[in-house]
Amino acid sequence: MTGMSTNPSFSDLTTIGVGGAIRSFIEPHTRAELLDAVRSTDEAGRRLCVIGGGSNMLVGDDAFDGVVIRDARRDITLLDADTGTAAVGMPAHDEAPGDVLIRAQAGCHWDDFVRASISAGCQGVEGLSGIPGTVGASVVQNIGAYGQEVSASVDSVEVWDRAGACVGTLGTREMGFGYRMSALKRSMLQTDVPDVEQPGASRFSPTPRYVVISVTFRLHRGGEGVLGYDQLARALHAQVGDRMPVGDIRSAVLAVRAAKGMLEDAHRYERPFMRGCVDERGLREALRAQSEQSDVGAGPVTDRHSCGSFFMNPMLTPQAARALPEDAPRFDAGSDTGDKTIKTSAAWLIDHAGFHRGFVVRPGAKAALSSRHTLALTNLGGARAHDVVELAQAVQRGVHRAFGVCLTPEPVVVGLPLH
Ligand SMILES: Cc1cc2nc3c(=O)[nH]c(=O)nc-3n(C[C@H](O)[C@H](O)[C@H](O)COP(=O)(O)OP(=O)(O)OC[C@H]3O[C@@H](n4cnc5c(N)ncnc54)[C@H](O)[C@@H]3O)c2cc1C
């Protein structure tokens, strides 16, 4: 349980810094405490929100009359690739190529895990360096960046199934990964298991049917990764497909992210309720890098007070994609159902619908588009959730008017009229 006398509010726990009071806050330090907290909340019929780093949540200003659980377990364990049991020591860098299994507890800070896996001489998640949040949430929306998605490195996910009230293990097939999607996220969107308090919403929202307990990753032994993204290749003066040391890829990713305001504000971990959520060494490095970046004009720190990319890249039918202007980006996104799907760029649509960096709905508004790119909605200081919603809806309306495309928010939206 938390040792604090008062509860945090969602504005204390989320990267965008908005959201109302929390009635009950539990911070389990053991697996048994975690399972007990989730089970008893469900048995009592109370609303449940398992929160990680709060980097993909936009929560309303009203008090949340349920239980918020933040897993305080953050261990990372190297497993024996043959037996799946804990192994002693980390692999030596000069060992033969092969797979390495590493298990991380759900509450582990995502970037602490990336750093640890690179220090252990493993390749597979370096392109996902600097994404805020936790290991548990990384598989909920299948985080992705710079040509990598976490799904490619997941071996299995240990979960608590809230429907069956039991522990289970989900392999990659059961996880049903897609673009920013998984079986866990789908359970939050399923309205055939409705919420009694919020008609039209899933019973498993804002927290999925499966609560992640730990994730086992299958990484590759070896100090080099492949550059899978043009922008990254350019930053490293190389070509897409070239092999580079994973440490260099991580440094380039962090530099590109910093320049776009797509890293979280490291100072948040110095505040009450956030202290201790990251590894101390990692925090010192992040604070140092952040102060160096501000010296070279990496934009105002408020660019980092966001939920990252606020809108998903729309998936369109070929017919809808044909209706877009000729120069709109189009990527073949395959299809689960047999019908072809074309992905376009939310950022391109926003830019070409007339929105500019730093856009505000009116002078003096407290929420703005990032000064670095138009896909992030930021809190300029003192914004409330309704300020962010007003901005998001203005962007949705503008894009719909210009291109007939509905933009869908990427963050998990709680208690707000935003879809
Ligand atoms: C500056 C910035 C940059 C970003 N860049 C990227 C990017 O490049 N690519 C990308 O994909 N995302 C990006 N994001 C989004 C975000 O970082 C990811 O979605 C991240 O995985 C969220 O993790 P979290 O722990 O903060 O989740 P939260 O925001 O705390 O929670 C999100 C959802 O996951 C659920 N959840 C949390 N923990 C668990 C658990 N243990 N079991 C089950 N459900 C759980 C919550 O209930 C909620 O529904 C960015 C965000 C920011 C602020």
Short mmCIF file of C-alpha atoms and ligand atoms in Angstrom, two decimals:
data_model
loop_
_atom_site.label_atom_id
_atom_site.label_comp_id
_atom_site.label_asym_id
_atom_site.label_seq_id
_atom_site.Cartn_x
_atom_site.Cartn_y
_atom_site.Cartn_z
CA MET A 1 0.00 0.00 0.00
CA THR A 2 1.13 3.56 -0.55
CA GLY A 3 2.85 5.14 2.39
CA MET A 4 1.42 8.58 1.51
CA SER A 5 -1.24 10.04 3.75
CA THR A 6 -3.23 11.58 0.89
CA ASN A 7 -3.96 10.13 -2.52
CA PRO A 8 -2.51 11.53 -5.73
CA SER A 9 -4.82 12.87 -8.41
CA PHE A 10 -4.56 11.81 -12.06
CA SER A 11 -2.85 15.14 -12.74
CA ASP A 12 0.00 13.93 -10.46
CA LEU A 13 0.32 10.58 -12.22
CA THR A 14 -0.09 11.37 -15.93
CA THR A 15 2.46 12.86 -18.35
CA ILE A 16 -0.06 15.41 -19.65
CA GLY A 17 -0.73 16.48 -16.06
CA VAL A 18 -4.52 16.60 -16.10
CA GLY A 19 -7.21 14.57 -14.39
CA GLY A 20 -9.27 14.56 -11.21
CA ALA A 21 -8.95 13.24 -7.68
CA ILE A 22 -8.55 9.53 -6.92
CA ARG A 23 -10.68 8.05 -4.13
CA SER A 24 -8.58 4.90 -3.50
CA PHE A 25 -4.94 4.43 -4.49
CA ILE A 26 -3.06 1.17 -3.91
CA GLU A 27 0.58 0.51 -4.68
CA PRO A 28 1.26 -3.25 -4.35
CA HIS A 29 4.88 -4.28 -3.76
CA THR A 30 4.41 -8.03 -4.18
CA ARG A 31 2.65 -10.27 -6.70
CA ALA A 32 0.22 -11.46 -4.00
CA GLU A 33 -0.65 -7.86 -3.06
CA LEU A 34 -1.23 -6.99 -6.72
CA LEU A 35 -3.55 -9.93 -7.37
CA ASP A 36 -5.37 -9.35 -4.10
CA ALA A 37 -5.93 -5.65 -4.91
CA VAL A 38 -7.31 -6.40 -8.40
CA ARG A 39 -9.48 -9.31 -7.27
CA SER A 40 -10.99 -7.51 -4.29
CA THR A 41 -11.75 -4.40 -6.39
CA ASP A 42 -13.56 -6.53 -8.98
CA GLU A 43 -15.38 -8.56 -6.32
CA ALA A 44 -16.61 -5.36 -4.70
CA GLY A 45 -17.91 -4.21 -8.11
CA ARG A 46 -15.78 -1.07 -7.93
CA ARG A 47 -14.31 0.67 -10.94
CA LEU A 48 -10.70 -0.38 -11.54
CA CYS A 49 -7.88 1.56 -13.13
CA VAL A 50 -4.48 -0.10 -13.24
CA ILE A 51 -2.11 2.72 -14.09
CA GLY A 52 1.50 2.48 -15.26
CA GLY A 53 3.40 5.63 -16.15
CA GLY A 54 0.19 7.51 -17.02
CA SER A 55 1.64 8.37 -20.43
CA ASN A 56 -1.26 7.10 -22.49
CA MET A 57 -4.23 8.28 -20.45
CA LEU A 58 -6.45 11.31 -20.66
CA VAL A 59 -8.68 11.38 -17.59
CA GLY A 60 -11.56 13.75 -16.85
CA ASP A 61 -11.50 16.45 -14.18
CA ASP A 62 -14.18 14.82 -11.99
CA ALA A 63 -13.06 12.60 -9.12
CA PHE A 64 -12.54 8.95 -10.08
CA ASP A 65 -14.81 7.06 -7.71
CA GLY A 66 -12.97 3.75 -7.98
CA VAL A 67 -9.64 2.12 -7.21
CA VAL A 68 -6.39 3.07 -8.94
CA ILE A 69 -3.64 0.45 -8.68
CA ARG A 70 -0.02 1.13 -9.61
CA ASP A 71 2.24 -1.91 -9.57
CA ALA A 72 5.43 -1.07 -7.66
CA ARG A 73 7.26 -4.26 -8.72
CA ARG A 74 10.08 -3.43 -11.14
CA ASP A 75 12.41 -6.45 -11.33
CA ILE A 76 14.10 -7.64 -14.51
CA THR A 77 15.31 -11.28 -14.63
CA LEU A 78 17.38 -13.08 -17.24
CA LEU A 79 15.93 -16.54 -17.92
CA ASP A 80 17.64 -19.63 -19.22
CA ALA A 81 16.49 -19.73 -22.87
CA ASP A 82 16.16 -23.53 -22.78
CA THR A 83 14.36 -24.01 -19.48
CA GLY A 84 12.66 -20.63 -18.94
CA THR A 85 13.91 -20.53 -15.34
CA ALA A 86 16.00 -17.74 -13.82
CA ALA A 87 19.62 -17.87 -14.98
CA VAL A 88 22.64 -16.54 -13.17
CA GLY A 89 24.35 -13.45 -14.63
CA MET A 90 23.77 -11.66 -17.89
CA PRO A 91 25.02 -13.06 -21.22
CA ALA A 92 28.55 -12.19 -22.25
CA HIS A 93 28.77 -9.93 -25.31
CA ASP A 94 30.98 -12.36 -27.22
CA GLU A 95 28.68 -15.39 -26.85
CA ALA A 96 27.34 -17.04 -29.98
CA PRO A 97 24.23 -15.46 -31.57
CA GLY A 98 20.95 -16.82 -30.27
CA ASP A 99 17.87 -15.96 -28.30
CA VAL A 100 17.81 -14.55 -24.79
CA LEU A 101 14.70 -14.63 -22.60
CA ILE A 102 14.27 -11.72 -20.18
CA ARG A 103 11.29 -11.34 -17.88
CA ALA A 104 10.27 -7.96 -16.51
CA GLN A 105 7.61 -7.25 -13.92
CA ALA A 106 4.71 -5.12 -15.16
CA GLY A 107 5.60 -2.06 -13.08
CA CYS A 108 9.13 -1.82 -14.54
CA HIS A 109 9.73 1.50 -16.31
CA TRP A 110 9.89 0.68 -20.03
CA ASP A 111 13.10 2.56 -20.73
CA ASP A 112 14.83 0.97 -17.71
CA PHE A 113 14.07 -2.35 -19.40
CA VAL A 114 15.44 -1.16 -22.78
CA ARG A 115 18.63 0.11 -21.12
CA ALA A 116 19.09 -3.14 -19.17
CA SER A 117 18.60 -5.29 -22.27
CA ILE A 118 21.15 -3.27 -24.25
CA SER A 119 23.66 -3.43 -21.36
CA ALA A 120 23.15 -7.20 -21.42
CA GLY A 121 24.24 -7.28 -25.07
CA CYS A 122 20.75 -7.92 -26.46
CA GLN A 123 19.08 -6.57 -29.55
CA GLY A 124 15.36 -6.21 -30.34
CA VAL A 125 13.92 -3.21 -28.48
CA GLU A 126 16.56 -0.49 -29.06
CA GLY A 127 14.26 1.35 -31.52
CA LEU A 128 11.72 1.69 -28.70
CA SER A 129 14.16 3.63 -26.49
CA GLY A 130 12.68 6.59 -24.67
CA ILE A 131 9.01 5.59 -24.97
CA PRO A 132 7.48 6.58 -21.63
CA GLY A 133 5.48 4.15 -19.51
CA THR A 134 5.82 0.66 -18.12
CA VAL A 135 6.47 -2.87 -19.34
CA GLY A 136 2.88 -3.86 -18.42
CA ALA A 137 1.29 -1.23 -20.64
CA SER A 138 3.76 -1.75 -23.50
CA VAL A 139 1.87 -4.85 -24.62
CA VAL A 140 -1.59 -3.30 -24.13
CA GLN A 141 -1.22 -1.02 -27.12
CA ASN A 142 1.75 -2.78 -28.76
CA ILE A 143 4.05 0.23 -28.60
CA GLY A 144 6.00 0.98 -31.72
CA ALA A 145 8.50 3.48 -33.11
CA TYR A 146 11.29 3.77 -35.68
CA GLY A 147 10.50 0.52 -37.44
CA GLN A 148 10.07 -1.68 -34.34
CA GLU A 149 7.01 -2.91 -32.45
CA VAL A 150 7.18 -4.56 -29.06
CA SER A 151 5.10 -7.49 -30.35
CA ALA A 152 8.12 -8.73 -32.33
CA SER A 153 10.06 -9.23 -29.09
CA VAL A 154 7.34 -10.67 -26.83
CA ASP A 155 7.56 -14.35 -25.94
CA SER A 156 4.64 -14.55 -23.48
CA VAL A 157 2.63 -12.43 -21.08
CA GLU A 158 1.60 -13.53 -17.61
CA VAL A 159 -1.81 -12.09 -16.74
CA TRP A 160 -4.59 -12.02 -14.20
CA ASP A 161 -7.82 -12.76 -16.07
CA ARG A 162 -10.51 -10.60 -14.46
CA ALA A 163 -13.29 -12.54 -16.20
CA GLY A 164 -12.20 -15.97 -14.92
CA ALA A 165 -10.52 -14.67 -11.74
CA CYS A 166 -7.39 -16.72 -12.46
CA VAL A 167 -3.77 -16.38 -13.55
CA GLY A 168 -2.89 -17.33 -17.14
CA THR A 169 -0.16 -17.06 -19.75
CA LEU A 170 -0.87 -15.55 -23.15
CA GLY A 171 1.37 -16.36 -26.09
CA THR A 172 1.73 -14.03 -29.06
CA ARG A 173 -1.21 -15.67 -30.86
CA GLU A 174 -3.57 -15.06 -27.91
CA MET A 175 -2.22 -11.53 -27.55
CA GLY A 176 -3.61 -10.79 -31.05
CA PHE A 177 -1.21 -7.93 -31.73
CA GLY A 178 -1.99 -5.38 -34.43
CA TYR A 179 -1.14 -1.73 -35.11
CA ARG A 180 -1.33 -0.13 -31.61
CA MET A 181 -3.63 -3.01 -30.74
CA SER A 182 -3.79 -6.24 -28.75
CA ALA A 183 -6.41 -8.57 -27.29
CA LEU A 184 -6.07 -6.54 -24.08
CA LYS A 185 -6.92 -3.27 -25.78
CA ARG A 186 -9.74 -4.95 -27.71
CA SER A 187 -11.32 -6.02 -24.40
CA MET A 188 -11.50 -2.34 -23.44
CA LEU A 189 -13.41 -1.53 -26.64
CA GLN A 190 -15.85 -4.46 -26.42
CA THR A 191 -19.28 -3.11 -25.62
CA ASP A 192 -20.92 -6.55 -25.52
CA VAL A 193 -19.63 -6.72 -21.93
CA PRO A 194 -21.12 -3.35 -20.93
CA ASP A 195 -20.37 -1.32 -17.87
CA VAL A 196 -23.38 -0.84 -15.63
CA GLU A 197 -22.30 2.66 -14.64
CA GLN A 198 -21.40 3.85 -18.13
CA PRO A 199 -23.81 2.42 -20.72
CA GLY A 200 -22.05 2.02 -24.06
CA ALA A 201 -18.63 1.48 -22.42
CA SER A 202 -16.93 -1.88 -21.86
CA ARG A 203 -16.90 -3.39 -18.38
CA PHE A 204 -13.16 -3.78 -18.99
CA SER A 205 -12.43 -0.11 -19.37
CA PRO A 206 -10.27 1.78 -18.49
CA THR A 207 -8.35 -1.39 -17.60
CA PRO A 208 -8.34 -4.51 -19.79
CA ARG A 209 -9.82 -7.88 -18.96
CA TYR A 210 -6.25 -9.14 -18.54
CA VAL A 211 -4.04 -7.34 -16.03
CA VAL A 212 -0.40 -7.84 -16.96
CA ILE A 213 1.69 -9.35 -14.17
CA SER A 214 4.94 -9.76 -16.11
CA VAL A 215 6.18 -9.96 -19.69
CA THR A 216 8.80 -12.40 -20.99
CA PHE A 217 10.74 -11.00 -23.93
CA ARG A 218 12.68 -13.02 -26.50
CA LEU A 219 15.61 -10.85 -27.56
CA HIS A 220 18.58 -11.66 -29.75
CA ARG A 221 22.07 -11.91 -28.46
CA GLY A 222 24.31 -9.54 -30.39
CA GLY A 223 25.47 -5.97 -30.20
CA GLU A 224 24.13 -4.84 -33.59
CA GLY A 225 20.64 -3.95 -34.79
CA VAL A 226 19.18 -3.15 -38.19
CA LEU A 227 18.11 0.40 -39.05
CA GLY A 228 14.44 0.12 -39.97
CA TYR A 229 13.47 3.76 -40.39
CA ASP A 230 14.56 6.49 -42.73
CA GLN A 231 14.75 9.34 -40.18
CA LEU A 232 16.92 7.22 -37.91
CA ALA A 233 19.19 6.14 -40.76
CA ARG A 234 19.69 9.80 -41.72
CA ALA A 235 20.55 10.73 -38.11
CA LEU A 236 23.24 8.04 -38.19
CA HIS A 237 24.44 8.96 -41.72
CA ALA A 238 23.52 5.43 -42.84
CA GLN A 239 20.93 3.63 -44.98
CA VAL A 240 17.75 1.78 -44.01
CA GLY A 241 18.74 -1.89 -43.64
CA ASP A 242 22.31 -1.11 -42.43
CA ARG A 243 23.53 -2.78 -39.26
CA MET A 244 24.71 -0.53 -36.40
CA PRO A 245 25.72 -1.02 -32.75
CA VAL A 246 22.52 -1.07 -30.64
CA GLY A 247 23.98 1.57 -28.29
CA ASP A 248 24.37 3.97 -31.26
CA ILE A 249 20.80 3.24 -32.39
CA ARG A 250 19.52 3.99 -28.89
CA SER A 251 21.46 7.29 -28.74
CA ALA A 252 20.12 8.34 -32.17
CA VAL A 253 16.55 7.45 -31.21
CA LEU A 254 16.80 9.47 -27.99
CA ALA A 255 18.26 12.46 -29.88
CA VAL A 256 15.53 12.37 -32.57
CA ARG A 257 12.85 12.02 -29.87
CA ALA A 258 14.28 14.90 -27.82
CA ALA A 259 14.25 17.19 -30.88
CA LYS A 260 10.54 16.39 -31.37
CA GLY A 261 9.57 16.78 -27.70
CA MET A 262 8.70 13.07 -27.70
CA LEU A 263 10.48 12.22 -24.46
CA GLU A 264 8.77 12.61 -21.12
CA ASP A 265 9.85 15.37 -18.74
CA ALA A 266 12.38 13.60 -16.48
CA HIS A 267 11.66 16.12 -13.72
CA ARG A 268 8.31 14.43 -13.12
CA TYR A 269 10.18 11.67 -11.27
CA GLU A 270 11.41 14.22 -8.72
CA ARG A 271 7.84 15.00 -7.66
CA PRO A 272 5.88 13.39 -4.80
CA PHE A 273 3.96 10.27 -5.96
CA MET A 274 6.45 9.69 -8.83
CA ARG A 275 9.68 9.28 -6.85
CA GLY A 276 11.10 5.78 -7.04
CA CYS A 277 9.20 4.82 -10.21
CA VAL A 278 12.41 4.72 -12.27
CA ASP A 279 15.91 3.44 -11.79
CA GLU A 280 18.06 6.15 -10.13
CA ARG A 281 20.92 5.84 -12.64
CA GLY A 282 18.55 6.10 -15.59
CA LEU A 283 16.93 9.15 -14.04
CA ARG A 284 20.28 10.90 -13.55
CA GLU A 285 21.16 10.24 -17.22
CA ALA A 286 17.77 11.49 -18.42
CA LEU A 287 17.99 14.67 -16.30
CA ARG A 288 21.49 15.39 -17.60
CA ALA A 289 20.45 14.82 -21.21
CA GLN A 290 17.34 16.99 -20.75
CA SER A 291 19.36 19.91 -19.40
CA GLU A 292 21.88 19.60 -22.28
CA GLN A 293 19.01 19.52 -24.79
CA SER A 294 17.42 22.64 -23.32
CA ASP A 295 20.81 24.37 -23.73
CA VAL A 296 20.72 23.61 -27.47
CA GLY A 297 17.13 24.84 -27.86
CA ALA A 298 15.15 21.59 -28.00
CA GLY A 299 11.89 23.50 -27.47
CA PRO A 300 9.93 24.34 -24.32
CA VAL A 301 9.57 21.65 -21.67
CA THR A 302 5.78 21.89 -22.05
CA ASP A 303 6.19 20.02 -25.37
CA ARG A 304 6.91 16.99 -23.17
CA HIS A 305 3.70 17.41 -21.18
CA SER A 306 1.58 15.34 -23.53
CA CYS A 307 0.28 11.83 -24.19
CA GLY A 308 2.68 11.46 -27.14
CA SER A 309 0.96 11.12 -30.51
CA PHE A 310 -2.64 11.97 -29.73
CA PHE A 311 -4.31 10.47 -32.82
CA MET A 312 -3.84 7.08 -34.45
CA ASN A 313 -2.86 6.90 -38.09
CA PRO A 314 -6.22 6.25 -39.82
CA MET A 315 -6.80 2.91 -41.51
CA LEU A 316 -8.90 3.44 -44.64
CA THR A 317 -10.64 1.39 -47.27
CA PRO A 318 -9.00 1.68 -50.72
CA GLN A 319 -12.00 3.79 -51.82
CA ALA A 320 -11.61 6.25 -48.91
CA ALA A 321 -7.85 6.39 -49.52
CA ARG A 322 -8.43 7.26 -53.21
CA ALA A 323 -10.51 10.27 -52.13
CA LEU A 324 -7.50 11.83 -50.36
CA PRO A 325 -5.31 14.37 -52.20
CA GLU A 326 -2.72 12.76 -54.46
CA ASP A 327 0.23 13.70 -52.24
CA ALA A 328 -1.29 12.24 -49.02
CA PRO A 329 0.84 9.38 -47.63
CA ARG A 330 -0.55 5.90 -48.24
CA PHE A 331 0.89 2.65 -46.91
CA ASP A 332 -0.44 -0.80 -47.60
CA ALA A 333 -1.45 -2.07 -44.14
CA GLY A 334 -2.54 -5.57 -45.19
CA SER A 335 -5.73 -6.92 -43.72
CA ASP A 336 -7.06 -9.33 -41.08
CA THR A 337 -10.40 -9.77 -42.82
CA GLY A 338 -9.36 -10.13 -46.47
CA ASP A 339 -10.26 -6.52 -47.37
CA LYS A 340 -7.28 -4.36 -48.19
CA THR A 341 -6.50 -1.57 -45.71
CA ILE A 342 -4.54 1.58 -46.43
CA LYS A 343 -2.86 3.47 -43.60
CA THR A 344 -2.45 7.22 -43.93
CA SER A 345 -0.67 9.70 -41.68
CA ALA A 346 -2.65 11.55 -38.98
CA ALA A 347 0.14 14.17 -38.81
CA TRP A 348 -0.11 14.85 -42.56
CA LEU A 349 -3.90 15.24 -42.35
CA ILE A 350 -3.64 17.64 -39.39
CA ASP A 351 -0.93 19.74 -41.06
CA HIS A 352 -2.83 19.90 -44.35
CA ALA A 353 -6.15 20.71 -42.67
CA GLY A 354 -4.59 24.04 -41.69
CA PHE A 355 -3.34 23.37 -38.16
CA HIS A 356 0.11 24.62 -37.29
CA ARG A 357 2.60 23.85 -34.56
CA GLY A 358 1.63 25.60 -31.33
CA PHE A 359 -2.02 25.93 -32.45
CA VAL A 360 -4.46 27.01 -29.70
CA VAL A 361 -8.24 27.23 -29.99
CA ARG A 362 -8.11 30.82 -28.69
CA PRO A 363 -5.46 33.22 -27.36
CA GLY A 364 -4.59 32.34 -23.77
CA ALA A 365 -5.81 28.74 -24.00
CA LYS A 366 -3.88 26.37 -21.75
CA ALA A 367 -3.71 23.43 -24.16
CA ALA A 368 -1.83 23.67 -27.45
CA LEU A 369 -0.44 21.54 -30.25
CA SER A 370 3.24 20.89 -29.59
CA SER A 371 5.67 23.51 -30.87
CA ARG A 372 7.63 20.66 -32.53
CA HIS A 373 4.88 18.79 -34.41
CA THR A 374 1.12 18.82 -34.71
CA LEU A 375 0.38 15.28 -33.54
CA ALA A 376 0.93 15.94 -29.83
CA LEU A 377 -1.52 17.87 -27.66
CA THR A 378 0.29 19.54 -24.78
CA ASN A 379 -0.49 21.14 -21.42
CA LEU A 380 1.02 24.64 -21.41
CA GLY A 381 0.54 24.81 -17.63
CA GLY A 382 -2.63 24.62 -15.58
CA ALA A 383 -4.72 22.99 -18.34
CA ARG A 384 -7.72 20.92 -17.31
CA ALA A 385 -8.96 17.86 -19.16
CA HIS A 386 -11.75 19.83 -20.82
CA ASP A 387 -9.16 22.22 -22.35
CA VAL A 388 -7.44 19.22 -23.97
CA VAL A 389 -10.78 17.82 -25.16
CA GLU A 390 -11.73 21.16 -26.72
CA LEU A 391 -8.45 21.23 -28.65
CA ALA A 392 -8.75 17.56 -29.70
CA GLN A 393 -12.29 18.11 -30.96
CA ALA A 394 -11.23 21.21 -32.92
CA VAL A 395 -8.57 19.09 -34.68
CA GLN A 396 -11.02 16.23 -35.31
CA ARG A 397 -13.59 18.64 -36.81
CA GLY A 398 -10.99 20.39 -38.98
CA VAL A 399 -9.62 17.13 -40.39
CA HIS A 400 -13.11 15.75 -41.00
CA ARG A 401 -14.16 18.94 -42.79
CA ALA A 402 -11.04 18.92 -44.98
CA PHE A 403 -10.72 15.21 -45.78
CA GLY A 404 -13.84 13.38 -44.48
CA VAL A 405 -11.59 11.28 -42.20
CA CYS A 406 -12.42 10.72 -38.48
CA LEU A 407 -9.34 10.82 -36.27
CA THR A 408 -9.43 8.44 -33.30
CA PRO A 409 -7.57 9.29 -30.08
CA GLU A 410 -4.71 6.94 -29.24
CA PRO A 411 -4.72 7.47 -25.43
CA VAL A 412 -7.17 5.70 -23.17
CA VAL A 413 -9.86 8.30 -22.51
CA VAL A 414 -11.64 8.12 -19.13
CA GLY A 415 -14.79 10.03 -18.23
CA LEU A 416 -14.64 12.45 -21.17
CA PRO A 417 -16.78 12.96 -24.28
CA LEU A 418 -14.03 12.15 -26.77
CA HIS A 419 -14.02 9.22 -29.19
C1 LIG B 1 6.15 11.91 -24.91
C2 LIG B 1 5.47 10.61 -25.29
C3 LIG B 1 5.94 9.87 -26.35
C4 LIG B 1 5.32 8.65 -26.71
N1 LIG B 1 5.81 7.95 -27.76
C5 LIG B 1 5.24 6.77 -28.13
C6 LIG B 1 5.74 6.02 -29.22
O1 LIG B 1 6.70 6.39 -29.88
N2 LIG B 1 5.12 4.85 -29.54
C7 LIG B 1 4.06 4.38 -28.82
O2 LIG B 1 3.55 3.30 -29.15
N3 LIG B 1 3.57 5.07 -27.76
C8 LIG B 1 4.13 6.25 -27.39
N4 LIG B 1 3.62 6.96 -26.34
C9 LIG B 1 2.46 6.45 -25.61
C10 LIG B 1 2.80 5.70 -24.29
O3 LIG B 1 4.10 5.96 -23.90
C11 LIG B 1 2.62 4.20 -24.42
O4 LIG B 1 1.30 3.90 -24.77
C12 LIG B 1 2.95 3.45 -23.12
O5 LIG B 1 3.00 2.06 -23.36
C13 LIG B 1 1.95 3.71 -22.00
O6 LIG B 1 2.48 3.14 -20.83
P1 LIG B 1 1.99 3.61 -19.40
O7 LIG B 1 2.61 2.68 -18.42
O8 LIG B 1 2.26 5.04 -19.21
O9 LIG B 1 0.44 3.33 -19.52
P2 LIG B 1 -0.82 4.11 -18.82
O10 LIG B 1 -0.95 5.42 -19.52
O11 LIG B 1 -0.52 4.17 -17.35
O12 LIG B 1 -1.97 3.15 -19.15
C14 LIG B 1 -2.42 2.95 -20.47
C15 LIG B 1 -3.40 1.78 -20.51
O13 LIG B 1 -2.73 0.58 -20.17
C16 LIG B 1 -3.38 -0.04 -19.05
N5 LIG B 1 -2.37 -0.69 -18.22
C17 LIG B 1 -1.33 -0.13 -17.58
N6 LIG B 1 -0.64 -1.08 -16.91
C18 LIG B 1 -1.29 -2.26 -17.12
C19 LIG B 1 -1.09 -3.59 -16.69
N7 LIG B 1 -0.10 -3.94 -15.87
N8 LIG B 1 -1.97 -4.53 -17.11
C20 LIG B 1 -3.01 -4.22 -17.92
N9 LIG B 1 -3.26 -2.96 -18.34
C21 LIG B 1 -2.39 -1.99 -17.95
C22 LIG B 1 -4.10 1.07 -18.33
O14 LIG B 1 -5.17 0.56 -17.54
C23 LIG B 1 -4.56 1.91 -19.51
O15 LIG B 1 -5.70 1.33 -20.08
C24 LIG B 1 4.22 8.18 -25.98
C25 LIG B 1 3.74 8.94 -24.88
C26 LIG B 1 4.36 10.14 -24.54
C27 LIG B 1 3.86 10.92 -23.36
#
